[in-house]
Amino acid sequence: MKQKLNIGKFFLVLLIIMAISGCSTNDNAGTTGNEKGDKVNNGGTLVIVRLSDAENLDHHFMNTINAASITHGKVYEGLVGRDKDSQIQPLLAKSWKQVDDKTWEFKLRDDVKFHDGTLFNASAVKMNFDRLLDPNVNAPRAGVFKMVSEVKVIDEFTVQFILDESFAPLLSILASHEGGIISPNAIEKFGKNIINEPNGTGPFSFESWKPGQEIVLAKNEQYFGDKAKVDKVIFKIVPEETTRTSMIETGEAHIAEPLSVTMMDTVDASSAMEVYRSEGFGTEYIGFNTEKKPFNDIRVRKAIAHAIEMDSIIKGVFNNVGKKANSLLGSQVFGYHESLKAYEFNVNEAKRLLAEAGYPNGLKTILSTNDVKERISLAEVVQSQLKGIGVDVEIQVFEAGTFIEKRNRGESQMFINSWRNATGDADYNQFNLFHSSSKGPAGNVFFYSNERVDQLVNAGRIESDPEKRIQIYAEAQELEMQDAVYVPVRVIENVAAVSKNVDGFRISAAGYLELNDVSIK
């Protein structure tokens, strides 16, 4: 009897072990490995701490990559997108073709729904572009699609873009945040007002927004593509950089951005986080309001350009993060003019030009910037350098939103700014920043007007030959430099502090935060 009882106990223990083993296997069903061999658990809440809030959550009204990073590719998606190498790929459209120079046809996916359950189809695409281009809506991003005369529904899942004229970079703009498709229900609800409850087709759905505090997105379990690996993303607004990085140290956050160059060594020395770096499409620059005295005089602008010694700025202010720029096009952007010459450092020439312009004893001006550490440092160095030609510079630092508003309204004289170029094509830079029709919120905050530049920008849009487009943009960049509209500073590097518990995070060359592949170890 004792022997039978012991055998029974043995089988009972064996069954318990098997049961426990089976449960353990199920618990780890969501665990994968990354390239380093670390175990990664899908799920959880990703916390991103950021310098500033979005100005709005409506792609038709967004003027900054900072805002678009929250929704582009997460809540909203376009007909096409970009892969990790920045190449155009199908997204909501499964294929496309040019019927003729002025007609593009897109075949749409038939298995996509918006977050509110509405079916994505050709009518939804048409409604989006009708709203964007409606003059009564007055959307600031309408200008980038001004060549579109009609979006035509061919059948439920086929749509055509009818253009007024040939437009070579159409796909590049459709892949940027302006091309994001909004739910028809949201458009009907908000009409010409800014949409504050974004509703799209992406891997994350909008949950809540407390302006100035946080924006929360939740995983879209019904997403048609590869589902996000985290359950939720919280974008917290934390203006103080040391607080942002400390939150990663304490485990309160996973990603802090942007990261200033002055904090990079601190992050590198941490056992909890590391520095993420990647070259972007965009550039940083010092701009002039060409309609506002004294910078309505080209000689004054040239004098300032000659008086700034950029090599020491790149090294001293930016610690060689981001290479010195010679244009407002980044070196990875199609149409970049590699041999363009910026103004050489020449104090005597700067003084001569100022005297010729009627300022032999110098002048006073205001240099404005937003509250980013490197930009404040840059402003201080520029202030010091310009003293050498008798220019007395007052620095004004504003919170990001206030800075953008003042700049867009033309209230700035001289300002530090950046343009991240969401498409990787010269047109996005040239049309938005330099075309006379784009003055103000659309991007031309120089309030610059040059008839020949307008002609070139227009020509670059309709030219289908890539080599001819490169030549067109080269001439445009040369004219803009001759007119001293800006002083190029550096090609932007995307820099962030990232917890060592995070895998799969990246920032696209356009500057969008890419979160779909992010997981937490």
Short mmCIF file of C-alpha atoms in Angstrom, two decimals:
data_model
loop_
_atom_site.label_atom_id
_atom_site.label_comp_id
_atom_site.label_asym_id
_atom_site.label_seq_id
_atom_site.Cartn_x
_atom_site.Cartn_y
_atom_site.Cartn_z
CA MET A 1 0.00 0.00 0.00
CA LYS A 2 2.82 2.39 0.87
CA GLN A 3 4.40 1.79 -2.53
CA LYS A 4 1.14 2.57 -4.38
CA LEU A 5 0.67 5.74 -2.31
CA ASN A 6 4.21 6.96 -3.12
CA ILE A 7 3.62 6.33 -6.84
CA GLY A 8 0.38 8.29 -6.59
CA LYS A 9 2.16 11.19 -4.90
CA PHE A 10 4.83 11.11 -7.61
CA PHE A 11 2.26 11.46 -10.39
CA LEU A 12 0.45 14.20 -8.46
CA VAL A 13 3.70 16.21 -8.12
CA LEU A 14 4.46 15.62 -11.82
CA LEU A 15 1.04 16.94 -12.82
CA ILE A 16 1.55 20.07 -10.67
CA ILE A 17 4.97 20.71 -12.25
CA MET A 18 3.51 20.31 -15.74
CA ALA A 19 0.70 22.69 -14.89
CA ILE A 20 3.10 25.28 -13.54
CA SER A 21 5.33 24.87 -16.58
CA GLY A 22 2.36 25.33 -18.89
CA CYS A 23 1.28 28.52 -17.10
CA SER A 24 4.80 29.88 -17.29
CA THR A 25 4.88 29.35 -21.05
CA ASN A 26 1.62 31.24 -21.47
CA ASP A 27 2.79 34.14 -19.30
CA ASN A 28 5.80 34.66 -21.55
CA ALA A 29 3.84 34.47 -24.80
CA GLY A 30 4.27 38.24 -25.23
CA THR A 31 8.03 38.16 -24.66
CA THR A 32 10.46 38.53 -27.54
CA GLY A 33 14.16 39.23 -27.91
CA ASN A 34 15.90 42.23 -29.41
CA GLU A 35 19.17 42.33 -31.36
CA LYS A 36 21.14 42.35 -28.11
CA GLY A 37 19.41 39.22 -26.88
CA ASP A 38 17.53 41.06 -24.12
CA LYS A 39 14.06 39.88 -23.24
CA VAL A 40 11.40 42.36 -24.35
CA ASN A 41 7.88 42.29 -22.99
CA ASN A 42 5.15 43.62 -25.24
CA GLY A 43 2.66 45.87 -23.50
CA GLY A 44 3.08 48.51 -20.84
CA THR A 45 2.97 52.29 -20.95
CA LEU A 46 5.66 54.27 -22.76
CA VAL A 47 6.25 57.69 -21.17
CA ILE A 48 7.87 60.41 -23.28
CA VAL A 49 8.79 63.70 -21.61
CA ARG A 50 8.99 66.68 -23.95
CA LEU A 51 9.99 70.31 -23.83
CA SER A 52 6.74 71.73 -25.18
CA ASP A 53 3.14 70.89 -26.00
CA ALA A 54 1.56 70.59 -29.43
CA GLU A 55 -0.02 73.78 -30.72
CA ASN A 56 -2.93 71.65 -31.96
CA LEU A 57 -3.72 68.07 -33.02
CA ASP A 58 -5.18 68.81 -36.46
CA HIS A 59 -2.88 67.92 -39.37
CA HIS A 60 -4.47 70.55 -41.58
CA PHE A 61 -3.44 73.23 -39.09
CA MET A 62 -0.11 71.92 -37.78
CA ASN A 63 2.93 74.05 -38.49
CA THR A 64 5.54 72.16 -36.46
CA ILE A 65 7.13 68.73 -36.48
CA ASN A 66 6.98 68.95 -32.69
CA ALA A 67 3.19 68.66 -32.85
CA ALA A 68 3.09 66.30 -35.82
CA SER A 69 5.40 63.85 -34.01
CA ILE A 70 2.57 63.08 -31.60
CA THR A 71 0.02 62.09 -34.22
CA HIS A 72 1.76 61.40 -37.54
CA GLY A 73 2.10 57.68 -38.16
CA LYS A 74 0.43 57.00 -34.83
CA VAL A 75 -3.09 58.43 -34.95
CA TYR A 76 -3.15 59.67 -38.54
CA GLU A 77 -1.71 57.93 -41.59
CA GLY A 78 -1.43 58.92 -45.24
CA LEU A 79 -1.94 57.13 -48.53
CA VAL A 80 1.82 56.52 -48.59
CA GLY A 81 4.51 56.50 -45.94
CA ARG A 82 8.27 56.20 -45.59
CA ASP A 83 10.33 53.22 -44.45
CA LYS A 84 13.41 53.34 -42.20
CA ASP A 85 15.50 54.38 -45.20
CA SER A 86 13.09 57.25 -46.00
CA GLN A 87 11.85 55.50 -49.16
CA ILE A 88 8.18 55.94 -50.17
CA GLN A 89 6.07 52.86 -49.42
CA PRO A 90 2.37 51.95 -49.75
CA LEU A 91 0.25 52.63 -46.65
CA LEU A 92 -3.47 53.38 -46.93
CA ALA A 93 -3.04 53.13 -50.69
CA LYS A 94 -1.82 49.75 -51.86
CA SER A 95 -0.70 51.05 -55.27
CA TRP A 96 -0.66 54.15 -57.45
CA LYS A 97 0.13 55.33 -60.95
CA GLN A 98 0.37 58.52 -62.97
CA VAL A 99 -2.40 58.43 -65.55
CA ASP A 100 -0.91 61.56 -67.14
CA ASP A 101 1.13 64.59 -66.03
CA LYS A 102 -1.81 66.01 -64.08
CA THR A 103 -3.58 62.88 -62.85
CA TRP A 104 -2.49 60.48 -60.12
CA GLU A 105 -4.60 57.43 -59.33
CA PHE A 106 -4.48 55.53 -56.03
CA LYS A 107 -5.91 52.09 -55.30
CA LEU A 108 -6.89 52.01 -51.63
CA ARG A 109 -6.87 49.24 -49.07
CA ASP A 110 -10.33 47.80 -48.41
CA ASP A 111 -9.60 46.44 -44.91
CA VAL A 112 -9.06 49.67 -42.97
CA LYS A 113 -11.30 51.36 -40.43
CA PHE A 114 -10.97 54.61 -38.56
CA HIS A 115 -10.77 54.49 -34.78
CA ASP A 116 -14.48 55.30 -34.57
CA GLY A 117 -15.33 52.27 -36.72
CA THR A 118 -15.99 54.19 -39.94
CA LEU A 119 -14.77 52.46 -43.09
CA PHE A 120 -11.80 54.06 -44.80
CA ASN A 121 -12.56 54.59 -48.49
CA ALA A 122 -12.25 56.99 -51.40
CA SER A 123 -15.00 59.26 -50.05
CA ALA A 124 -13.02 59.73 -46.83
CA VAL A 125 -9.94 60.74 -48.81
CA LYS A 126 -11.95 63.23 -50.85
CA MET A 127 -13.56 64.73 -47.75
CA ASN A 128 -10.12 65.30 -46.20
CA PHE A 129 -8.68 67.19 -49.14
CA ASP A 130 -11.89 69.10 -49.77
CA ARG A 131 -11.64 70.37 -46.17
CA LEU A 132 -7.93 71.11 -46.39
CA LEU A 133 -8.34 73.12 -49.59
CA ASP A 134 -11.58 74.89 -48.61
CA PRO A 135 -10.77 78.64 -48.38
CA ASN A 136 -13.46 78.99 -45.69
CA VAL A 137 -11.50 76.58 -43.48
CA ASN A 138 -8.36 78.66 -44.02
CA ALA A 139 -6.03 75.79 -43.08
CA PRO A 140 -2.39 76.95 -42.97
CA ARG A 141 -1.19 73.71 -44.56
CA ALA A 142 -3.44 74.14 -47.62
CA GLY A 143 -0.63 75.79 -49.53
CA VAL A 144 1.40 72.61 -49.86
CA PHE A 145 -1.46 71.07 -51.88
CA LYS A 146 -2.42 74.19 -53.82
CA MET A 147 -1.73 72.34 -57.08
CA VAL A 148 -4.63 69.93 -56.41
CA SER A 149 -7.75 71.12 -58.21
CA GLU A 150 -9.92 68.10 -57.39
CA VAL A 151 -9.88 64.78 -55.58
CA LYS A 152 -12.16 62.53 -57.57
CA VAL A 153 -13.85 59.33 -56.39
CA ILE A 154 -13.63 56.69 -59.14
CA ASP A 155 -15.12 53.85 -57.09
CA GLU A 156 -15.26 52.95 -53.40
CA PHE A 157 -11.55 52.15 -53.21
CA THR A 158 -10.09 54.16 -56.08
CA VAL A 159 -9.37 57.87 -55.97
CA GLN A 160 -7.72 60.31 -58.38
CA PHE A 161 -5.86 63.51 -57.64
CA ILE A 162 -6.47 65.96 -60.48
CA LEU A 163 -3.79 68.66 -60.54
CA ASP A 164 -3.76 72.10 -62.12
CA GLU A 165 -0.26 71.39 -63.30
CA SER A 166 2.33 68.65 -63.06
CA PHE A 167 3.69 68.28 -59.53
CA ALA A 168 6.76 66.08 -59.20
CA PRO A 169 6.98 65.80 -55.37
CA LEU A 170 3.33 64.84 -54.77
CA LEU A 171 4.16 61.51 -53.09
CA SER A 172 6.67 63.12 -50.76
CA ILE A 173 4.02 65.50 -49.42
CA LEU A 174 1.37 62.79 -49.17
CA ALA A 175 3.85 60.90 -46.96
CA SER A 176 4.21 63.86 -44.58
CA HIS A 177 1.77 64.84 -41.85
CA GLU A 178 -0.25 67.12 -44.16
CA GLY A 179 -1.33 63.97 -45.99
CA GLY A 180 -2.73 62.31 -42.87
CA ILE A 181 -6.31 61.11 -43.33
CA ILE A 182 -8.85 62.20 -40.71
CA SER A 183 -12.11 60.37 -39.97
CA PRO A 184 -15.09 61.85 -41.85
CA ASN A 185 -16.98 61.90 -38.54
CA ALA A 186 -14.36 64.18 -37.00
CA ILE A 187 -14.48 66.48 -40.03
CA GLU A 188 -18.28 66.69 -39.83
CA LYS A 189 -18.14 67.38 -36.10
CA PHE A 190 -15.52 70.14 -36.18
CA GLY A 191 -15.94 71.52 -39.71
CA LYS A 192 -13.72 74.54 -40.22
CA ASN A 193 -12.69 74.60 -36.57
CA ILE A 194 -9.48 72.94 -35.40
CA ILE A 195 -10.01 69.26 -34.60
CA ASN A 196 -9.07 68.68 -30.95
CA GLU A 197 -10.10 65.02 -30.83
CA PRO A 198 -7.95 63.41 -33.54
CA ASN A 199 -9.41 60.32 -35.15
CA GLY A 200 -7.50 58.39 -37.79
CA THR A 201 -6.55 54.90 -38.91
CA GLY A 202 -3.19 54.49 -37.18
CA PRO A 203 -1.77 51.98 -34.69
CA PHE A 204 -2.64 54.31 -31.79
CA SER A 205 -5.92 56.02 -30.99
CA PHE A 206 -6.36 59.32 -29.20
CA GLU A 207 -7.39 59.03 -25.56
CA SER A 208 -6.98 62.44 -23.92
CA TRP A 209 -5.24 65.82 -23.98
CA LYS A 210 -4.64 68.09 -21.02
CA PRO A 211 -3.07 71.16 -22.67
CA GLY A 212 0.26 72.04 -21.13
CA GLN A 213 0.37 68.73 -19.25
CA GLU A 214 0.02 65.55 -21.27
CA ILE A 215 -1.37 63.76 -24.32
CA VAL A 216 -2.35 60.09 -24.06
CA LEU A 217 -2.61 57.58 -26.92
CA ALA A 218 -3.80 53.98 -26.62
CA LYS A 219 -2.93 50.94 -28.73
CA ASN A 220 -5.39 50.34 -31.57
CA GLU A 221 -6.24 46.66 -31.19
CA GLN A 222 -8.11 46.72 -34.53
CA TYR A 223 -5.19 48.08 -36.54
CA PHE A 224 -4.90 46.52 -40.00
CA GLY A 225 -1.09 46.30 -39.96
CA ASP A 226 1.52 45.26 -37.44
CA LYS A 227 0.12 46.29 -34.08
CA ALA A 228 2.04 48.51 -31.68
CA LYS A 229 4.03 46.70 -29.01
CA VAL A 230 3.14 49.02 -26.12
CA ASP A 231 -0.38 49.42 -24.76
CA LYS A 232 -0.24 53.15 -24.20
CA VAL A 233 1.92 56.21 -24.88
CA ILE A 234 1.90 59.28 -22.63
CA PHE A 235 3.54 62.48 -23.86
CA LYS A 236 4.24 64.59 -20.77
CA ILE A 237 5.18 68.25 -21.01
CA VAL A 238 8.23 68.89 -18.79
CA PRO A 239 9.95 72.19 -19.67
CA GLU A 240 13.02 71.69 -17.47
CA GLU A 241 15.59 69.42 -19.12
CA THR A 242 17.27 68.21 -15.95
CA THR A 243 13.87 67.10 -14.70
CA ARG A 244 13.22 65.26 -17.96
CA THR A 245 16.44 63.26 -17.77
CA SER A 246 16.02 62.67 -14.02
CA MET A 247 12.65 61.08 -14.76
CA ILE A 248 14.42 58.47 -16.87
CA GLU A 249 16.89 57.81 -14.05
CA THR A 250 14.03 57.23 -11.59
CA GLY A 251 12.00 55.14 -14.03
CA GLU A 252 9.20 57.70 -14.34
CA ALA A 253 9.86 58.14 -18.07
CA HIS A 254 11.46 56.24 -20.93
CA ILE A 255 12.36 58.92 -23.50
CA ALA A 256 13.30 62.59 -23.07
CA GLU A 257 13.44 64.90 -26.06
CA PRO A 258 14.84 67.11 -27.28
CA LEU A 259 18.20 66.60 -25.62
CA SER A 260 20.61 69.53 -25.52
CA VAL A 261 24.28 69.06 -26.34
CA THR A 262 25.18 70.23 -22.83
CA MET A 263 23.34 67.23 -21.35
CA MET A 264 24.77 64.59 -23.64
CA ASP A 265 27.78 63.76 -21.45
CA THR A 266 25.53 63.41 -18.41
CA VAL A 267 23.27 61.00 -20.26
CA ASP A 268 26.24 59.04 -21.63
CA ALA A 269 27.59 58.61 -18.09
CA SER A 270 24.29 57.24 -16.81
CA SER A 271 23.70 53.53 -16.24
CA ALA A 272 19.98 54.03 -16.86
CA MET A 273 19.92 55.79 -20.23
CA GLU A 274 21.81 56.49 -23.43
CA VAL A 275 21.97 59.12 -26.15
CA TYR A 276 20.08 58.57 -29.39
CA ARG A 277 21.48 60.41 -32.45
CA SER A 278 20.50 60.47 -36.11
CA GLU A 279 21.00 63.00 -38.92
CA GLY A 280 17.88 64.81 -40.04
CA PHE A 281 16.63 66.47 -43.22
CA GLY A 282 16.43 69.83 -41.48
CA THR A 283 18.67 72.76 -40.70
CA GLU A 284 18.99 75.44 -38.05
CA TYR A 285 19.51 79.05 -39.06
CA ILE A 286 19.45 82.72 -38.11
CA GLY A 287 16.71 84.43 -40.07
CA PHE A 288 15.86 88.04 -40.91
CA ASN A 289 12.46 89.65 -41.34
CA THR A 290 13.22 91.26 -44.70
CA GLU A 291 10.23 93.62 -44.44
CA LYS A 292 11.22 95.03 -41.05
CA LYS A 293 13.88 97.70 -40.45
CA PRO A 294 16.85 97.48 -40.43
CA PHE A 295 16.75 94.14 -42.24
CA ASN A 296 14.75 95.43 -45.17
CA ASP A 297 18.19 96.62 -46.36
CA ILE A 298 20.17 93.79 -47.96
CA ARG A 299 23.44 95.47 -46.94
CA VAL A 300 22.55 95.13 -43.26
CA ARG A 301 21.69 91.46 -43.71
CA LYS A 302 24.97 90.83 -45.52
CA ALA A 303 26.89 92.68 -42.81
CA ILE A 304 25.42 90.43 -40.11
CA ALA A 305 26.19 87.34 -42.20
CA HIS A 306 29.84 88.42 -42.61
CA ALA A 307 30.21 89.16 -38.87
CA ILE A 308 29.24 85.69 -37.58
CA GLU A 309 32.07 83.17 -37.21
CA MET A 310 30.28 79.85 -37.55
CA ASP A 311 33.10 77.33 -37.01
CA SER A 312 33.53 78.39 -33.40
CA ILE A 313 29.76 78.24 -32.91
CA ILE A 314 29.52 74.67 -34.21
CA LYS A 315 32.30 73.61 -31.88
CA GLY A 316 31.61 75.77 -28.83
CA VAL A 317 27.81 75.91 -28.78
CA PHE A 318 26.90 72.59 -30.39
CA ASN A 319 29.96 70.51 -29.49
CA ASN A 320 30.11 69.40 -33.14
CA VAL A 321 26.65 67.85 -32.97
CA GLY A 322 25.28 68.53 -36.44
CA LYS A 323 27.62 69.62 -39.22
CA LYS A 324 27.95 73.21 -40.43
CA ALA A 325 25.25 74.10 -42.96
CA ASN A 326 25.69 75.99 -46.23
CA SER A 327 21.99 76.04 -47.15
CA LEU A 328 18.57 75.63 -45.58
CA LEU A 329 18.42 72.23 -47.26
CA GLY A 330 19.99 69.39 -45.30
CA SER A 331 22.57 67.30 -47.10
CA GLN A 332 20.21 64.29 -47.34
CA VAL A 333 17.42 66.27 -49.00
CA PHE A 334 16.78 65.92 -52.73
CA GLY A 335 17.91 69.17 -54.37
CA TYR A 336 20.64 70.03 -51.85
CA HIS A 337 23.28 72.34 -53.35
CA GLU A 338 26.57 70.90 -52.12
CA SER A 339 28.83 73.60 -53.56
CA LEU A 340 26.78 76.59 -52.34
CA LYS A 341 29.00 79.12 -50.55
CA ALA A 342 27.82 80.84 -47.38
CA TYR A 343 29.19 84.28 -46.41
CA GLU A 344 32.77 84.18 -45.19
CA PHE A 345 33.70 85.67 -41.83
CA ASN A 346 34.95 89.19 -42.65
CA VAL A 347 34.57 91.90 -40.01
CA ASN A 348 35.97 94.69 -42.22
CA GLU A 349 33.50 93.91 -45.00
CA ALA A 350 30.68 93.80 -42.43
CA LYS A 351 31.61 97.28 -41.13
CA ARG A 352 31.87 98.64 -44.66
CA LEU A 353 28.40 97.36 -45.55
CA LEU A 354 26.88 98.81 -42.37
CA ALA A 355 28.41 102.21 -43.09
CA GLU A 356 27.17 102.06 -46.68
CA ALA A 357 23.67 101.29 -45.37
CA GLY A 358 23.77 104.39 -43.17
CA TYR A 359 24.92 102.83 -39.90
CA PRO A 360 28.58 103.84 -39.54
CA ASN A 361 28.28 103.71 -35.76
CA GLY A 362 26.36 100.44 -35.70
CA LEU A 363 22.74 99.81 -34.74
CA LYS A 364 20.49 98.16 -32.19
CA THR A 365 18.36 95.12 -32.89
CA ILE A 366 16.47 92.28 -31.20
CA LEU A 367 17.33 88.60 -31.64
CA SER A 368 14.48 86.31 -30.58
CA THR A 369 14.53 82.59 -29.88
CA ASN A 370 12.54 79.92 -28.13
CA ASP A 371 13.63 78.46 -24.80
CA VAL A 372 16.01 75.75 -26.02
CA LYS A 373 19.39 75.78 -24.28
CA GLU A 374 21.58 75.62 -27.39
CA ARG A 375 19.62 78.36 -29.08
CA ILE A 376 19.96 80.63 -26.09
CA SER A 377 23.70 79.89 -26.08
CA LEU A 378 23.83 80.54 -29.83
CA ALA A 379 22.05 83.86 -29.31
CA GLU A 380 24.57 84.86 -26.65
CA VAL A 381 27.54 84.05 -28.90
CA VAL A 382 25.97 85.94 -31.82
CA GLN A 383 25.35 88.87 -29.46
CA SER A 384 29.03 88.85 -28.50
CA GLN A 385 30.29 88.51 -32.08
CA LEU A 386 28.12 91.31 -33.44
CA LYS A 387 29.51 93.74 -30.89
CA GLY A 388 32.64 93.61 -33.06
CA ILE A 389 30.83 95.56 -35.82
CA GLY A 390 28.92 97.86 -33.48
CA VAL A 391 25.63 95.96 -33.50
CA ASP A 392 23.96 96.00 -30.07
CA VAL A 393 21.79 92.88 -29.78
CA GLU A 394 19.01 92.45 -27.25
CA ILE A 395 18.08 88.78 -26.76
CA GLN A 396 14.44 87.88 -26.20
CA VAL A 397 13.60 84.30 -25.16
CA PHE A 398 10.04 83.01 -25.50
CA GLU A 399 8.17 79.81 -24.74
CA ALA A 400 7.89 77.81 -27.98
CA GLY A 401 4.24 78.61 -28.72
CA THR A 402 4.68 82.36 -28.13
CA PHE A 403 7.86 82.39 -30.23
CA ILE A 404 6.04 80.72 -33.14
CA GLU A 405 3.10 83.13 -32.96
CA LYS A 406 5.30 86.23 -32.89
CA ARG A 407 7.50 84.92 -35.69
CA ASN A 408 4.49 83.99 -37.86
CA ARG A 409 2.94 87.43 -37.37
CA GLY A 410 6.14 89.11 -38.52
CA GLU A 411 6.88 90.68 -35.16
CA SER A 412 10.48 89.44 -35.04
CA GLN A 413 13.45 91.33 -36.45
CA MET A 414 16.12 88.63 -36.31
CA PHE A 415 15.42 85.14 -35.00
CA ILE A 416 16.88 81.69 -34.48
CA ASN A 417 14.79 79.00 -36.10
CA SER A 418 14.85 75.60 -37.77
CA TRP A 419 13.07 73.88 -40.63
CA ARG A 420 13.01 70.12 -40.41
CA ASN A 421 11.69 69.42 -43.91
CA ALA A 422 9.02 66.77 -43.48
CA THR A 423 9.29 65.36 -47.01
CA GLY A 424 12.99 65.13 -47.87
CA ASP A 425 12.32 67.04 -51.10
CA ALA A 426 13.62 70.54 -51.88
CA ASP A 427 10.12 71.72 -52.79
CA TYR A 428 8.90 71.46 -49.20
CA ASN A 429 11.70 73.76 -48.12
CA GLN A 430 11.69 76.13 -51.07
CA PHE A 431 7.96 76.64 -51.47
CA ASN A 432 7.18 76.98 -47.78
CA LEU A 433 10.16 79.10 -46.77
CA PHE A 434 10.84 81.30 -49.78
CA HIS A 435 7.82 81.55 -52.08
CA SER A 436 6.07 84.89 -51.72
CA SER A 437 2.67 83.17 -51.40
CA SER A 438 3.85 81.40 -48.22
CA LYS A 439 4.50 84.50 -46.10
CA GLY A 440 3.63 84.08 -42.43
CA PRO A 441 2.28 80.88 -40.83
CA ALA A 442 2.83 78.79 -43.97
CA GLY A 443 6.59 79.09 -43.42
CA ASN A 444 8.01 82.19 -45.12
CA VAL A 445 8.71 83.97 -41.84
CA PHE A 446 11.41 85.97 -43.62
CA PHE A 447 8.53 87.73 -45.41
CA TYR A 448 10.82 87.41 -48.42
CA SER A 449 9.77 88.08 -51.99
CA ASN A 450 11.87 87.56 -55.12
CA GLU A 451 10.09 87.15 -58.45
CA ARG A 452 12.85 84.99 -59.93
CA VAL A 453 12.88 82.70 -56.88
CA ASP A 454 9.10 82.33 -57.20
CA GLN A 455 9.54 81.37 -60.86
CA LEU A 456 12.20 78.79 -60.01
CA VAL A 457 10.20 77.27 -57.16
CA ASN A 458 7.17 76.99 -59.46
CA ALA A 459 9.33 75.42 -62.17
CA GLY A 460 10.80 72.89 -59.75
CA ARG A 461 7.32 71.70 -58.85
CA ILE A 462 6.28 70.86 -62.41
CA GLU A 463 9.59 69.53 -63.76
CA SER A 464 9.60 65.73 -63.91
CA ASP A 465 13.28 65.31 -64.85
CA PRO A 466 15.23 64.89 -61.54
CA GLU A 467 18.47 66.36 -62.94
CA LYS A 468 16.69 69.47 -64.19
CA ARG A 469 14.98 69.87 -60.83
CA ILE A 470 18.38 69.76 -59.10
CA GLN A 471 19.64 72.55 -61.39
CA ILE A 472 16.52 74.64 -60.70
CA TYR A 473 16.88 74.36 -56.95
CA ALA A 474 20.60 75.12 -57.14
CA GLU A 475 19.85 78.48 -58.78
CA ALA A 476 17.12 79.24 -56.24
CA GLN A 477 19.45 78.54 -53.32
CA GLU A 478 22.13 80.76 -54.85
CA LEU A 479 19.69 83.67 -55.18
CA GLU A 480 18.48 83.25 -51.60
CA MET A 481 22.06 83.30 -50.40
CA GLN A 482 22.85 86.38 -52.52
CA ASP A 483 19.86 88.12 -50.94
CA ALA A 484 21.18 87.16 -47.47
CA VAL A 485 17.75 86.04 -46.30
CA TYR A 486 19.31 83.91 -43.57
CA VAL A 487 22.58 82.76 -42.05
CA PRO A 488 22.85 78.95 -42.16
CA VAL A 489 24.02 77.39 -38.90
CA ARG A 490 23.99 73.59 -38.93
CA VAL A 491 22.35 70.45 -40.27
CA ILE A 492 20.16 69.18 -37.45
CA GLU A 493 20.85 65.95 -35.64
CA ASN A 494 17.92 64.35 -33.88
CA VAL A 495 19.05 63.84 -30.29
CA ALA A 496 17.16 62.26 -27.39
CA ALA A 497 17.80 60.54 -24.08
CA VAL A 498 16.44 56.99 -24.10
CA SER A 499 16.13 54.53 -21.27
CA LYS A 500 18.21 51.37 -21.65
CA ASN A 501 14.97 49.51 -21.00
CA VAL A 502 13.57 50.74 -24.34
CA ASP A 503 14.10 48.97 -27.63
CA GLY A 504 13.13 49.95 -31.18
CA PHE A 505 12.90 53.74 -30.79
CA ARG A 506 14.01 56.01 -33.60
CA ILE A 507 13.47 59.49 -34.98
CA SER A 508 12.95 59.75 -38.73
CA ALA A 509 15.08 62.04 -40.87
CA ALA A 510 12.04 64.32 -41.05
CA GLY A 511 12.04 64.54 -37.23
CA TYR A 512 8.97 62.44 -36.46
CA LEU A 513 9.13 60.19 -33.39
CA GLU A 514 8.72 56.60 -34.59
CA LEU A 515 7.07 54.50 -31.88
CA ASN A 516 5.35 51.59 -33.62
CA ASP A 517 8.28 49.21 -33.01
CA VAL A 518 9.08 50.41 -29.49
CA SER A 519 8.99 47.87 -26.69
CA ILE A 520 9.96 48.03 -23.03
CA LYS A 521 12.35 45.46 -21.60
#
